[in-house]
Coordinates of C-alpha atoms and ligand atoms in Angstrom, one line a residue:
X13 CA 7.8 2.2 -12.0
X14 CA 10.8 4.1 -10.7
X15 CA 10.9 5.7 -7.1
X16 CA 11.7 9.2 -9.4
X17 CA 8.1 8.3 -11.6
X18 CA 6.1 8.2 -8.4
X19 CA 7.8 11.5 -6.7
X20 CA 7.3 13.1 -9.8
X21 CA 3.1 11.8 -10.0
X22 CA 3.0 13.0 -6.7
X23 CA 4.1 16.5 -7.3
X24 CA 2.0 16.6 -10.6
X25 CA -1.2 15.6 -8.6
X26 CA -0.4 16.5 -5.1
X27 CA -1.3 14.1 -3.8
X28 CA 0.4 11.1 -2.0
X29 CA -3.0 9.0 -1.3
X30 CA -3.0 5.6 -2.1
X31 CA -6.7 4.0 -2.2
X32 CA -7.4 0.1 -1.0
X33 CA -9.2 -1.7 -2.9
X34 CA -10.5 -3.9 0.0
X35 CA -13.7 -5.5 -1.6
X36 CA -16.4 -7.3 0.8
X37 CA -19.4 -8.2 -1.1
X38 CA -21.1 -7.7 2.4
X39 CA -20.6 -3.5 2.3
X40 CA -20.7 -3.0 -2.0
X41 CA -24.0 -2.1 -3.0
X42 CA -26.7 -4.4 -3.9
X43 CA -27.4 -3.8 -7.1
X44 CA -23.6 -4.7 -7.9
X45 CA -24.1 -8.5 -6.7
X46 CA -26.5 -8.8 -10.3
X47 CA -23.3 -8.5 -12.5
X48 CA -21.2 -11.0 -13.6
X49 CA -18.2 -10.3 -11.7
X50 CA -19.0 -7.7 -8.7
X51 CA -15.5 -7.4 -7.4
X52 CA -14.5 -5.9 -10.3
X53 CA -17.0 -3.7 -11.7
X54 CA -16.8 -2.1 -8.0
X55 CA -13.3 -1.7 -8.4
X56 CA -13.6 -0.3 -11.7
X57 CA -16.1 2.4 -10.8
X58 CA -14.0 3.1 -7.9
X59 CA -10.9 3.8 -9.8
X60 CA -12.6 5.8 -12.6
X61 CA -14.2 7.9 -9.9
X62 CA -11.1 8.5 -8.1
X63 CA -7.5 8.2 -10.2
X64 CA -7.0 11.9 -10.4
X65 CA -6.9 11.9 -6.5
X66 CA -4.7 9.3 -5.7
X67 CA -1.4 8.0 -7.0
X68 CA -1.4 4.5 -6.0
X69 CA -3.7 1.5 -5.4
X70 CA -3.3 -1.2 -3.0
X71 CA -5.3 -4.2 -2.9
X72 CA -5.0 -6.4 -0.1
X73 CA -5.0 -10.0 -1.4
X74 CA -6.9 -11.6 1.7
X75 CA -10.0 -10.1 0.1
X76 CA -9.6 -11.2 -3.1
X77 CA -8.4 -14.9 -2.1
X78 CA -11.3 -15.2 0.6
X79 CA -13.7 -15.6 -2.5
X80 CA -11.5 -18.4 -4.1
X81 CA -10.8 -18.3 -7.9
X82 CA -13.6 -15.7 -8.7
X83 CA -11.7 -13.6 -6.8
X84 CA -8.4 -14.0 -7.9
X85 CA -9.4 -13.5 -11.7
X86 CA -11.4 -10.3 -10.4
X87 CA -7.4 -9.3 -8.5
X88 CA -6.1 -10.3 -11.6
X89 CA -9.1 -8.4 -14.0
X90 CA -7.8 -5.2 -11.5
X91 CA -4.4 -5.3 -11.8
X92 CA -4.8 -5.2 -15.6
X93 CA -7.6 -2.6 -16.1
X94 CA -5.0 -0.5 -13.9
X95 CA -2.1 -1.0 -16.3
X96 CA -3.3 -0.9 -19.1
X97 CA -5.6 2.4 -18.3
X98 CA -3.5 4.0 -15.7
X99 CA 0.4 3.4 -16.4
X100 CA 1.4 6.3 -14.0
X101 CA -0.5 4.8 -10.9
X102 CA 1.7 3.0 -8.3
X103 CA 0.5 -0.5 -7.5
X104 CA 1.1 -2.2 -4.1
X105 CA 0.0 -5.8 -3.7
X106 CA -0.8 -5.8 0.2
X107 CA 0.0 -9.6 -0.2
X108 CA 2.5 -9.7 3.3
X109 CA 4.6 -12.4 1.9
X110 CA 8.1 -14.5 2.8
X111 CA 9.5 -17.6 2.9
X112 CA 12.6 -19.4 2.3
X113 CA 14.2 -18.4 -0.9
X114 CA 13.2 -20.5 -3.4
X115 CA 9.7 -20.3 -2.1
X116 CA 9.9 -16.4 -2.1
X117 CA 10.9 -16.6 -5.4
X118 CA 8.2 -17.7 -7.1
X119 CA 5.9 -15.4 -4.6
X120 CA 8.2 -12.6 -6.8
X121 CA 7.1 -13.9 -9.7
X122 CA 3.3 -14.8 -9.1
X123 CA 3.1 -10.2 -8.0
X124 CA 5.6 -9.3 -9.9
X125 CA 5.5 -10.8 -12.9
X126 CA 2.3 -13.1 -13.5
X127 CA 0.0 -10.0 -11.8
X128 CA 2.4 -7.0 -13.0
X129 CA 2.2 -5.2 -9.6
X130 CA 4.8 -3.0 -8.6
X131 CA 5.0 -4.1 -5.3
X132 CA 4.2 -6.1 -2.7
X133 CA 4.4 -6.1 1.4
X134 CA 6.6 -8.8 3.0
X135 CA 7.0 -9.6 6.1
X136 CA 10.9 -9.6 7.7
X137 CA 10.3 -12.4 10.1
X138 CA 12.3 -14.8 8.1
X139 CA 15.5 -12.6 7.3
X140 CA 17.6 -12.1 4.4
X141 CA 17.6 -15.1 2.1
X142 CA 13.2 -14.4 2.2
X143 CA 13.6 -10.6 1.5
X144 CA 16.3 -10.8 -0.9
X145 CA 14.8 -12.6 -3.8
X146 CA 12.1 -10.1 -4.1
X147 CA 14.9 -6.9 -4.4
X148 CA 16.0 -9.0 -7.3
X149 CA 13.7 -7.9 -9.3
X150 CA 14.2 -4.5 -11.3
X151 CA 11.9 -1.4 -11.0
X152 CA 9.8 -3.6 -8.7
X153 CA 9.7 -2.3 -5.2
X154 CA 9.3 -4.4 -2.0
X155 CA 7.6 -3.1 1.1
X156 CA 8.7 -4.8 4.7
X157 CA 6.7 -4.6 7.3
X158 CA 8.8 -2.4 9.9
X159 CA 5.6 -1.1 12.1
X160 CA 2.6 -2.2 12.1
X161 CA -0.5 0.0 12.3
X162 CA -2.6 -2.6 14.7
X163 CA -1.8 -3.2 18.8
X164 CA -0.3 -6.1 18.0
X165 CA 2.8 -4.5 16.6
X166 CA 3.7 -4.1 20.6
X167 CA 4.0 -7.7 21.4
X168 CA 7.1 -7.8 19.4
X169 CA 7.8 -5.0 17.5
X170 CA 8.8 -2.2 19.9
X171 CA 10.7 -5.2 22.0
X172 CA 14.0 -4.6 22.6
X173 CA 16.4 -7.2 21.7
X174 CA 20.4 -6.8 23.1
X175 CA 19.3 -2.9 23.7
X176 CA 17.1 -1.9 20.5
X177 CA 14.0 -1.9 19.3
X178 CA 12.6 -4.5 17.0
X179 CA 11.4 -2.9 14.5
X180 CA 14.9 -0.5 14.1
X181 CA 17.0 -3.7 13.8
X182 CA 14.1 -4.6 10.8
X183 CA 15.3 -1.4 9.8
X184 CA 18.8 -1.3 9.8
X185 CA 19.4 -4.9 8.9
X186 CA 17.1 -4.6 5.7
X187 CA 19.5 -2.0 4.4
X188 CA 22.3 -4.0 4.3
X189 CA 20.4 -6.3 1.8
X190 CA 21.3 -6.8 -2.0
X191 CA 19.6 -4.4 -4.0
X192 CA 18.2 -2.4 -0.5
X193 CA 17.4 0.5 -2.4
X194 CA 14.3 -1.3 -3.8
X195 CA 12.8 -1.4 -0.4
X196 CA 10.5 0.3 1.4
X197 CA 8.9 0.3 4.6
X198 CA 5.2 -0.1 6.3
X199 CA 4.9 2.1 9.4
X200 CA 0.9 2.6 10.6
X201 CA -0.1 5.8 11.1
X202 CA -1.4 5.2 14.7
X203 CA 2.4 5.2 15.4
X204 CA 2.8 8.7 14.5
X205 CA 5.4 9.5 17.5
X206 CA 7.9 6.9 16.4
X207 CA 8.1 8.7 13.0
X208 CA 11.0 10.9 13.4
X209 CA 13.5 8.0 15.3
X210 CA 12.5 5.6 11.9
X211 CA 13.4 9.3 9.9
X212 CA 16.9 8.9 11.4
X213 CA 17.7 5.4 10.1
X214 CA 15.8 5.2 6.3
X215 CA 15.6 9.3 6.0
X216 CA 14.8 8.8 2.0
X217 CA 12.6 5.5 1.8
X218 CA 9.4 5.7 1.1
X219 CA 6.9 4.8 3.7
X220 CA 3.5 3.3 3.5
X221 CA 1.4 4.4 5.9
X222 CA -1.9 2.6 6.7
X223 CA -3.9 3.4 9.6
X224 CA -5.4 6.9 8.3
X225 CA -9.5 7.0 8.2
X226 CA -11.1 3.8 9.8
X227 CA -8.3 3.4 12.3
X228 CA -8.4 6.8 13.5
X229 CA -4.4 7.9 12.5
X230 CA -4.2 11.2 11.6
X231 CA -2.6 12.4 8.2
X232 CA -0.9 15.8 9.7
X233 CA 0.9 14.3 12.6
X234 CA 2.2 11.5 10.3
X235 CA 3.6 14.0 7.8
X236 CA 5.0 16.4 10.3
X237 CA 7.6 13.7 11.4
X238 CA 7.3 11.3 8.4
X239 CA 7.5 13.3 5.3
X240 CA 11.1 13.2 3.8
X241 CA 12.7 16.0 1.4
X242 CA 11.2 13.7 -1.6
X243 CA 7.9 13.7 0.0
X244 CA 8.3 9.5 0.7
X245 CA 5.3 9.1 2.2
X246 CA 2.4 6.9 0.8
X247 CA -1.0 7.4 2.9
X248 CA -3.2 4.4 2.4
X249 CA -7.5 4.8 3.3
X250 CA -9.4 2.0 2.2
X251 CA -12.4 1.6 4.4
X252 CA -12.8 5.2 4.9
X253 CA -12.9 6.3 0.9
X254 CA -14.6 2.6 -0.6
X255 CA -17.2 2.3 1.7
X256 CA -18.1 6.1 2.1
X257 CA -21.8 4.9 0.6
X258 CA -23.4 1.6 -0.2
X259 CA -26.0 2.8 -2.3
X260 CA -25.7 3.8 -5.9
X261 CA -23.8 6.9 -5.6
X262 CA -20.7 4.6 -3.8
X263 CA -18.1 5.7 -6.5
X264 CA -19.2 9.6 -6.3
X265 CA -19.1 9.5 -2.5
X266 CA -15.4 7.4 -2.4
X267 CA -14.3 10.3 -4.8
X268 CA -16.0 13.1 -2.1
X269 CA -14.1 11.5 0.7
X270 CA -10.4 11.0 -1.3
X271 CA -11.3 14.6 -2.8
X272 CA -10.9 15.9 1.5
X273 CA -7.6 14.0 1.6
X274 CA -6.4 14.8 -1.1
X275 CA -7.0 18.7 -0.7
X276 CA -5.4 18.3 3.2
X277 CA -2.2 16.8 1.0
X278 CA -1.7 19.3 -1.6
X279 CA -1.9 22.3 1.8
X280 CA 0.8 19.9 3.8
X281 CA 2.6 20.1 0.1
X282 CA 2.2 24.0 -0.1
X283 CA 3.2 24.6 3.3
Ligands
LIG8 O1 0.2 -2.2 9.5 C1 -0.7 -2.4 8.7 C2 -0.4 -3.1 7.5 C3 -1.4 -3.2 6.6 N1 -2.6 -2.8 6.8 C4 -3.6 -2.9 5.7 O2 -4.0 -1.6 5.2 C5 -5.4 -1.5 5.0 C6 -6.0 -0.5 5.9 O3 -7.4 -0.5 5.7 P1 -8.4 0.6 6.4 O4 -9.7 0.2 6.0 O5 -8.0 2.0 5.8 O6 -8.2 0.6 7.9 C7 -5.9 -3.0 5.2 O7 -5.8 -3.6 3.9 C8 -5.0 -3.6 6.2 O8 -4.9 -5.0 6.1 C9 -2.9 -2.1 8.0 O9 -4.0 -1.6 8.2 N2 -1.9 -1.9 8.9

């Protein structure tokens, strides 16, 4: 999916929520656990309940590869249901990758190509030659990690290093990469004040923001200094919409609660 396909679903739904499809068999409800394959039927009633609301999915991989290879066929049964029933939904593998380049390579491939994601988070640590082979890919977007929504991100990445910030020189650096302008950026949205200094170096990119719902961000502040002319913002909730009830109304609730954001989007969108 283009950059242009996913500003032009957001105006169509108004909505800019993405959804995380962070399954724990711990919080899904009990009656789920009888099926054959409980990540995914959860996941499925989640997204039939809720793909009006939202425009993308992310799944974060650690809770699919904490329950081995059942879990991975029930990443790789999501990925699929979503393409094949939802083509216009954005689809972020929160899989926070990078290595050296051959390495990173084949991590392109294995989201990219094997899964048919259209993006995945990577972490900058390792520099260039781990980003780059991941821009190599066409229509396939890659999302660095620039700041992070936890209090960890201040051990390194509001250090300044020869006068700037971390997380700027992540920035700026990135955007001298080959093929930069399939890139974009994590910033948490418990870092809401730092929105309008990141606005001046990447005014265009799109962000996604985590960090709204369980971690207590809050979605007005991020898009009164985040929000770009394109919109360019992406506002994950994953807790806070898949968990809203563990009983066997969980899919109608999620919908209830990504209903609320969604409505607070399309007034910030009127406005
Ligand atoms: O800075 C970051 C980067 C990634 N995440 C991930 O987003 C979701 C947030 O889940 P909630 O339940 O809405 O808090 C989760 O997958 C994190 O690993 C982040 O929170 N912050």
């Amino acid at each position: 999916m283009t950059t242009q396909q996913l500003t032009d679903q957001i105006k169509k739904k108004k909505s800019f929520l993405c959804i995380g499809l962070d399954v724990d068999l711990n919080k899904i409800p009990k009656h789920l656990l009888d099926t054959e394959d409980p990540i995914f039927e959860f996941n499925k009633a989640i997204i039939d309940a809720t793909h009006h609301l939202c425009v993308a999915y992310k799944p974060n991989t650690a809770f699919y590869e904490a329950y081995g290879i059942k879990g991975w066929k029930a990443l790789e049964k999501t990925i699929q249901y979503l393409n094949q029933n939802h083509p216009d939904i954005f689809t972020i593998a929160d899989a926070k990758r990078g290595d050296i380049g051959n390495t990173s390579t084949m991590y392109a491939k294995a989201f990219f190509e094997d899964l048919a994601f259209d993006s995945v988070t990577i972490a900058p640590y390792m520099g260039k030659d781990s980003v780059e082979p991941f821009l190599a890919f066409k229509n396939k977007h890659t999302i660095l990690l620039a700041l992070t929504s936890n209090t960890g991100a201040f051990d390194f990445q509001t250090k300044s290093i020869d006068g700037k910030e971390l997380y700027k020189q992540v920035l700026e650096t990135s955007k001298t990469y080959q093929n930069s302008e399939n890139l974009m950026y994590v910033v948490g949205a418990t870092k809401a004040e730092y929105f309008s200094d990141i606005r001046k170096i990447i005014p265009n990119s799109f962000l996604l923001v985590p960090g709204v719902g369980a971690q207590g961000g809050n979605l007005q502040d991020v898009c009164k200094y985040g929000m770009s002319d394109n919109v360019g913002l992406l506002i994950n909730s994953s807790r806070g919409i898949i968990y809203a009830s563990n009983k066997e109304d969980f899919a109608q609730a999620a919908a209830n609660n990504a209903k609320a954001l969604q409505q607070q989007m399309e007034e910030i969108l009127n406005m």
